[in-house]
XYZ file of C-alpha atoms in Angstrom:
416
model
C -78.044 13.374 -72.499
C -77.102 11.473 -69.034
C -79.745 11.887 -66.304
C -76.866 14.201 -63.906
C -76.610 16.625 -67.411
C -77.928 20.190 -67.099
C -81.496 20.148 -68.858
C -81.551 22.361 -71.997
C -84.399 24.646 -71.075
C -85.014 25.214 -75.203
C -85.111 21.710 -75.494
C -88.898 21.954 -76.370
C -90.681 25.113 -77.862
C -91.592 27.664 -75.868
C -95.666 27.210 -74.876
C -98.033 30.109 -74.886
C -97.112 31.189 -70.847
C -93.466 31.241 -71.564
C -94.258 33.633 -74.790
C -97.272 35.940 -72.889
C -94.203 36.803 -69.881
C -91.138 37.186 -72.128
C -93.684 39.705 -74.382
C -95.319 41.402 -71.065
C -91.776 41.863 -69.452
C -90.211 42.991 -72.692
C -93.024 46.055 -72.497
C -92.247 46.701 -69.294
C -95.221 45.629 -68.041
C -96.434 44.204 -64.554
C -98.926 41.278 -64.247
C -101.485 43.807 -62.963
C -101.389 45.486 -65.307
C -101.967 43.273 -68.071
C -105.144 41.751 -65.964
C -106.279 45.102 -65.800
C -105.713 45.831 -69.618
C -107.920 42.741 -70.906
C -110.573 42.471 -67.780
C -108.692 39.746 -65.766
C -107.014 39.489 -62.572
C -102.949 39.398 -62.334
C -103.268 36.594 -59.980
C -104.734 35.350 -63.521
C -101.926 36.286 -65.670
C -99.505 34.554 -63.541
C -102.016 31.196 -63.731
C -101.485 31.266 -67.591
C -97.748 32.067 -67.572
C -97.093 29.036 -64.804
C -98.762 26.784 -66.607
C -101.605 26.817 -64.118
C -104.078 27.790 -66.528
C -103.894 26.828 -70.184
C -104.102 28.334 -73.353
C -106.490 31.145 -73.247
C -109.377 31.195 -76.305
C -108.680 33.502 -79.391
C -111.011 36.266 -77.948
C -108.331 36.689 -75.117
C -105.550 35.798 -77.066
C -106.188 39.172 -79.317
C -107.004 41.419 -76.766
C -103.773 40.479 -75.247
C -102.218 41.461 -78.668
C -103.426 44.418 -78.586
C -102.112 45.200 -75.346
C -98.828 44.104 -75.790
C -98.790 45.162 -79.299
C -97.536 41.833 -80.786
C -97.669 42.093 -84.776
C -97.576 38.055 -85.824
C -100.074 36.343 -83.498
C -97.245 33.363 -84.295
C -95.086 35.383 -81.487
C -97.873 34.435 -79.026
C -99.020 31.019 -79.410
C -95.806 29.549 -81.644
C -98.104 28.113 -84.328
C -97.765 28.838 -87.650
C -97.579 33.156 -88.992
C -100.684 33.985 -89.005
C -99.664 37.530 -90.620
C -102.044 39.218 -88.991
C -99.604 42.691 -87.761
C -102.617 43.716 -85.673
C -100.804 47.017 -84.861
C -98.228 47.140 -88.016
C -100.140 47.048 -90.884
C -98.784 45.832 -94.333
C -96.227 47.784 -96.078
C -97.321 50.573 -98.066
C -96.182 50.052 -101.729
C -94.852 53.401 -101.425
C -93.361 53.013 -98.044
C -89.694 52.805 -99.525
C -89.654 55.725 -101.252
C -91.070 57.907 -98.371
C -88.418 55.898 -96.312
C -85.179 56.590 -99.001
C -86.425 60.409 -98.870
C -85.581 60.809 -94.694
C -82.674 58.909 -94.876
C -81.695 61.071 -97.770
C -78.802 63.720 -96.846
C -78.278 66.772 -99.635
C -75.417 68.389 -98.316
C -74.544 68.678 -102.367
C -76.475 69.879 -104.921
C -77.061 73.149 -107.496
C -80.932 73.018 -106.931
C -82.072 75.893 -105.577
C -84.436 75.420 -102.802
C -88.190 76.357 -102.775
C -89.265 79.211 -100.968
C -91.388 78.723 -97.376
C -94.048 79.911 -98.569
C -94.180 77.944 -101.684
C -93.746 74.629 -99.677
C -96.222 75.700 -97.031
C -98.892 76.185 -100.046
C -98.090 72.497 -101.135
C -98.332 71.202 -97.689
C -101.583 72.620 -97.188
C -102.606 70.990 -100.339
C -101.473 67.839 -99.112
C -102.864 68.327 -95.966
C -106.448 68.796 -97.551
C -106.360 65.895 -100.014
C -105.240 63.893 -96.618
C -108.398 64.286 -95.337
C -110.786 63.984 -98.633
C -109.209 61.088 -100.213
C -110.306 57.480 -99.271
C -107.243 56.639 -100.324
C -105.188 58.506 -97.989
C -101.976 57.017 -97.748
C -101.185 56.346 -101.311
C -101.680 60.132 -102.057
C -99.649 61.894 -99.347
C -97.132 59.104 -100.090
C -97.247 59.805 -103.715
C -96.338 63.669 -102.418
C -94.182 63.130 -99.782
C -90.794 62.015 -100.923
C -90.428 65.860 -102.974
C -91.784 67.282 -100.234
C -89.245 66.159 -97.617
C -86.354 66.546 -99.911
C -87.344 70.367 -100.977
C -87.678 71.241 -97.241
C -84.857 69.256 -96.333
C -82.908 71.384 -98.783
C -85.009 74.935 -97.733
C -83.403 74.904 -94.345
C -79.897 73.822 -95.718
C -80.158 77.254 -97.713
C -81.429 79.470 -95.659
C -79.238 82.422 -95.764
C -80.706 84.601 -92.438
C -81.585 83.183 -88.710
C -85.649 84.502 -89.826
C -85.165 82.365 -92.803
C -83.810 79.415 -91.650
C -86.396 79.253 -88.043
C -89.203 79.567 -91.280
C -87.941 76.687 -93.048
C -87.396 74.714 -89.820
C -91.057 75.021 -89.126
C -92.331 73.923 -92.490
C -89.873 71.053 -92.219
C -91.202 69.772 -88.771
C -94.893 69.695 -90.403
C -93.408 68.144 -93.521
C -91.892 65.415 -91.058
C -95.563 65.094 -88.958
C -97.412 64.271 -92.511
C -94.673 62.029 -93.084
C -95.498 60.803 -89.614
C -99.376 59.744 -90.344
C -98.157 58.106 -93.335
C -95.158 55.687 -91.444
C -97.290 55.116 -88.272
C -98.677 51.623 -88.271
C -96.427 50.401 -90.959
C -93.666 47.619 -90.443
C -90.636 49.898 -89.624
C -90.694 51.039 -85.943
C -87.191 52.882 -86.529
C -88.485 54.708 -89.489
C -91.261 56.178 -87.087
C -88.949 57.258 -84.537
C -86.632 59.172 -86.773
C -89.467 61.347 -88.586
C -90.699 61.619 -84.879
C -87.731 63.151 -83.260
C -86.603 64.849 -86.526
C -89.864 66.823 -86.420
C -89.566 67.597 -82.857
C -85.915 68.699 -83.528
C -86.815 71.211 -86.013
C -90.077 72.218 -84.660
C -87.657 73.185 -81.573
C -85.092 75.023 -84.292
C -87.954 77.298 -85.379
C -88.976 78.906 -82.223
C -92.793 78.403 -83.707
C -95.132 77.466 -80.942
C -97.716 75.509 -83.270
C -94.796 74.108 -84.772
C -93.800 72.823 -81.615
C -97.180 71.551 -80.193
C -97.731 69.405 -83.441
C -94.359 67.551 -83.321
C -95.518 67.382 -79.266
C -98.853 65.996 -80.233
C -97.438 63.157 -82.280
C -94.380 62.227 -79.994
C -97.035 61.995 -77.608
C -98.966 59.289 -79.235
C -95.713 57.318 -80.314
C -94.348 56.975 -77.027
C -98.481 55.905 -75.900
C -98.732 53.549 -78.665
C -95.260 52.061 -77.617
C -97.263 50.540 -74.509
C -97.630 50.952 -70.974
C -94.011 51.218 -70.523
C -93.659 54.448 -72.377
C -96.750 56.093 -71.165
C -94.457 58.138 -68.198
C -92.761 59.365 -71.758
C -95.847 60.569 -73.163
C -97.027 62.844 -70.078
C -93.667 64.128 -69.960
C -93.703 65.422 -74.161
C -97.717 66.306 -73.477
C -97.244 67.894 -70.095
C -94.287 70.048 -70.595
C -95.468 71.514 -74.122
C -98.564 72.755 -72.203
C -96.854 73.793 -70.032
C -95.102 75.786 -72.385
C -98.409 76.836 -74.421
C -100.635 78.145 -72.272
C -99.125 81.294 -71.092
C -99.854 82.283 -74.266
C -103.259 81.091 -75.051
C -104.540 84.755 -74.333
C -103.020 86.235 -77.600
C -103.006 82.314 -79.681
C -104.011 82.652 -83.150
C -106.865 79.654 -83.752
C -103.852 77.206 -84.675
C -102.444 77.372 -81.175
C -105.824 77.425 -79.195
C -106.473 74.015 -81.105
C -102.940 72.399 -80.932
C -103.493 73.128 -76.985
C -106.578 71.838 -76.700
C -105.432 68.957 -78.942
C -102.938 68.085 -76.442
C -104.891 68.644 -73.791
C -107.247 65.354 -74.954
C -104.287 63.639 -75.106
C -103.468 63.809 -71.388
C -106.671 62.550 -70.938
C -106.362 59.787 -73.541
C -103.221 58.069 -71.768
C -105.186 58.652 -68.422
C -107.880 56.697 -69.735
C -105.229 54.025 -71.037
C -103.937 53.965 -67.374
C -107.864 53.511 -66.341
C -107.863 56.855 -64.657
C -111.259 57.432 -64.795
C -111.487 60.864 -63.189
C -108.314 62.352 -65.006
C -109.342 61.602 -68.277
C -112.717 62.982 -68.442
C -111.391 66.417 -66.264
C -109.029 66.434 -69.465
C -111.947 66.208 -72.044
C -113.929 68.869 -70.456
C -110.931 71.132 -70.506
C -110.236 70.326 -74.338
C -113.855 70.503 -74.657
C -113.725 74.253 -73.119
C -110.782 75.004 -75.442
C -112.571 73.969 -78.546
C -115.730 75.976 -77.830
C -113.263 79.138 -77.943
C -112.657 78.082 -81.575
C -114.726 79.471 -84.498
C -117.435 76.900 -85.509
C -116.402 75.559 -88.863
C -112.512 75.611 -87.826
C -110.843 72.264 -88.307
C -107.194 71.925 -87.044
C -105.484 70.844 -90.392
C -103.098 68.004 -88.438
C -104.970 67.179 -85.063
C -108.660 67.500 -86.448
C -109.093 69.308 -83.263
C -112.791 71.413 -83.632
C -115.872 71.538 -81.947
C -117.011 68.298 -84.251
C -114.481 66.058 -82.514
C -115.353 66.222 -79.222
C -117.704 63.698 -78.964
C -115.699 61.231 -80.846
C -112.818 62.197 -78.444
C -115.247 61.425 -75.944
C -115.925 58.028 -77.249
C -112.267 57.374 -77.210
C -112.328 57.798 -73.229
C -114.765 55.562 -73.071
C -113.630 52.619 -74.625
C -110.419 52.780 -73.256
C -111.472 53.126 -69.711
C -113.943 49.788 -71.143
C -117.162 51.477 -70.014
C -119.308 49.784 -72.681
C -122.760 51.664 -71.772
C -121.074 55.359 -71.568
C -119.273 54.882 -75.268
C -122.489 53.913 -76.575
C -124.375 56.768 -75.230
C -121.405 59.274 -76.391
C -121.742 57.245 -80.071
C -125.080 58.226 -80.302
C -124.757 61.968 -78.544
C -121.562 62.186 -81.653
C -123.730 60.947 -84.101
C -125.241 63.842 -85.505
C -121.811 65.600 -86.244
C -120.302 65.222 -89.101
C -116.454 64.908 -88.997
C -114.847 66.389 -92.305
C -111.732 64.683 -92.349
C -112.566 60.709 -94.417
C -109.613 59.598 -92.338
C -111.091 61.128 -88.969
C -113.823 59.557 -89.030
C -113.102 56.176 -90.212
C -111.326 56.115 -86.914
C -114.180 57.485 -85.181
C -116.577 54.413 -86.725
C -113.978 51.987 -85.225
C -113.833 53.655 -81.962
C -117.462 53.420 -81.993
C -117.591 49.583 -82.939
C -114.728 49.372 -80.254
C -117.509 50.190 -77.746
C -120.463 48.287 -79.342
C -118.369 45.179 -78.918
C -117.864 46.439 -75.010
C -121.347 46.391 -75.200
C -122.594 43.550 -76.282
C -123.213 44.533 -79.462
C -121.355 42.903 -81.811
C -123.645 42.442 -85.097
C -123.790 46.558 -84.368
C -119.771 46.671 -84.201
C -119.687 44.726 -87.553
C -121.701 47.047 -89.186
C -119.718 50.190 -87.654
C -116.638 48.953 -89.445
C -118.175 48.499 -92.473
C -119.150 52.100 -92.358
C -115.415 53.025 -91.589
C -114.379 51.212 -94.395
C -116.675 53.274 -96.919
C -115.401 55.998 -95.492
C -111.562 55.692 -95.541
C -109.981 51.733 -96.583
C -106.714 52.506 -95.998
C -107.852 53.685 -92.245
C -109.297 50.501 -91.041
C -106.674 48.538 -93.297
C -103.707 49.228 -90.619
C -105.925 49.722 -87.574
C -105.447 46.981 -85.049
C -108.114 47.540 -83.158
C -110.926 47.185 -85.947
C -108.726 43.898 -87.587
C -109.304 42.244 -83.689
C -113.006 42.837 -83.929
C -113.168 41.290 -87.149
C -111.214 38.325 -86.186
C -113.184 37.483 -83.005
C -116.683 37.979 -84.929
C -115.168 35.486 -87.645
C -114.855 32.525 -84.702
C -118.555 33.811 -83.564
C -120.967 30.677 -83.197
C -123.934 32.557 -85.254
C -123.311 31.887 -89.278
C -124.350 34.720 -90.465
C -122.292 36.872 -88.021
C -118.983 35.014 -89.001
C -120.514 35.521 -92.633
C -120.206 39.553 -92.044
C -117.029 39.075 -90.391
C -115.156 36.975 -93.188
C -116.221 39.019 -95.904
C -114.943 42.270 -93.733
C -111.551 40.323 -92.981
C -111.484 39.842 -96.855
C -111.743 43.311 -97.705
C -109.035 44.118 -95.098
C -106.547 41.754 -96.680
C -106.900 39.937 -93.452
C -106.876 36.695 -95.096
C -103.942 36.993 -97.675
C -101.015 34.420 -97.250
């Protein structure tokens, strides 16, 4: 090239500065607001996407992951894949099948449809082995693809308007167990259609608790999207309150706890915005909700109940980083026990999420160990516990990176 050519600006690879701005701006996100994600100034952000500051160390480099939700930590630093998918876990082997099922379209067929009833009695027996089996995933996949098609096919024959909003209904909480199963699984589209598809029939069947659980999850989609979406969120969470609680004087259990279920979840994407003072005036009103509730009750979807309030509790903790205040809500949770295996897998990573905050990272290690007895396939596609485990494994005590590498082994962390 002559010295009066136009430089090629892809001449060289892109270095880590170039990557962290084309990923922050393709979230939609400001340089404040990444400083403010991962404990740093934006004044700092810009300084490592100028050049100004080099390469952060790994510690940083995953917590900005997290934030930006980056799934190959190659996308970051432009090293080799890594194939870590901190938030998109490995593909389920039974992913496929689940996926052929939505996609499917019986318009044609001499099968005669199950009645409502009949699938609601299967999906409360997949809802229950949901939250007793370790193995979570690979049973309500094993379940789902039937399930989908047979409701699929219920509201195709409905033959009366009572009928049909009946079969919507049990189709939109078909779609939100389909909805656990996809989330955190390498097929963002695939998430979005069960997610609108459930909020589209859950709207079809005039059912209010039909309505608040497709809410519920749509709410945590567009969260878990990033910053960018979180205006998204409050508007799915905010307006299905809106439209629930003129009728929490009359709600049947199932209602009370969908409200109060979306009620955390304002407060949850307050806390991810660092509103400290929002979020926990959420939890207390969730908190209020869920002592209206009968005291073994366990909302089948949301695991809303008086026993998950003070894991919900954690949960505004860590994200609003207050190390000291999620330990002291670990220990206040401690004595309850949370039914669901799934449930409170998470709730042993939130709690190593905020022994790591702490200081406490030897405690964090063992936390995860504890959600991984609980439920594998829970901590297997969480992103949060997989970024603990990685930092402990660079620790510069032995016998911490010891615990960590044989945690990142059970995790599949290390697989090619």
């Amino acid at each position: 090239m002559s010295e009066n050519a136009t430089p090629d600006p892809y001449a060289n690879p892109l270095v880590f500065g170039q990557r962290l701005q084309i990923l922050r701006t393709r979230k939609g996100m400001t340089r404040d607001q990444l400083g403010g994600l991962v404990g740093k100034s934006g004044s700092w952000v810009k300084g490592v996407e100028t050049g100004r500051l080099g390469t952060p160390k790994l510690e940083m480099i995953l917590q900005i992951a997290e934030v930006l939700r980056v799934r190959d930590l190659a996308d970051l630093t432009g090293g080799p894949s890594m194939q870590v998918h901190l938030f998109s876990g490995p593909g389920h082997p039974r992913l496929a099948a689940v996926r052929a099922a939505v996609d499917a379209f019986p318009v044609a067929t001499q099968r005669e449809a199950p009645s409502a009833a009949h699938l609601q009695a299967r999906l409360a027996r997949a809802w229950s082995a949901r939250h007793s089996a370790p193995n979570h995933r690979e049973v309500i996949g094993s379940l789902l693809p039937n399930l989908i098609g047979d409701a699929q096919l219920a509201v195709r024959q409905a033959e009366s308007g009572p009928q049909r909003r009946a079969a919507q209904a049990v189709l939109a909480e078909v779609y939100s167990l389909a909805q656990f199963f996809v989330a955190y699984q390498p097929d963002a589209a695939l998430l979005w259609r069960v997610a609108e598809r459930g909020l589209v029939a859950a709207q079809e069947s005039e059912h209010p608790h039909a309505i608040g659980v497709a809410a519920w999850l749509a709410t945590q989609a567009h969260r878990d999207a990033g910053p960018g979406h979180f205006d998204a969120a409050d508007t799915v969470n905010l307006d299905t309150l809106a439209y629930l609680e003129p009728l929490l004087p009359d709600a049947s259990d199932d209602v009370l706890a969908i409200t109060g279920a979306l009620t955390f979840e304002a407060g949850y994407t307050a806390a991810r915005r660092g509103e400290t003072g929002t979020a926990w005036r959420y939890w207390d009103q969730a908190r209020a909700m869920a002592e209206r509730l009968p005291e073994t009750y366990y909302h089948p979807v949301t695991s809303f109940s008086k026993a998950i309030m003070g894991a919900h509790a954690v949960t505004v903790a860590v994200e609003l980083h207050q190390g000291g205040e999620s330990v002291r809500q670990a220990a206040a949770a401690d004595a309850v026990t949370i039914p669901s295996r799934p449930r409170r897998a998470r709730h042993r990573i939130e709690e190593a999420r905020g022994y790591q905050l702490d200081g406490q990272p030897d405690v964090a290690l063992a936390t995860l160990n504890q959600a991984h007895e609980a439920a594998p396939e829970t901590i297997k596609y969480n992103g949060y516990a997989k970024r603990i485990v990685l930092e402990e494994a660079e620790s510069k005590s032995s016998a911490r990176r010891r615990r960590a590498s044989e945690l990142a082994v059970k995790l599949g962390l290390l697989a090619a």
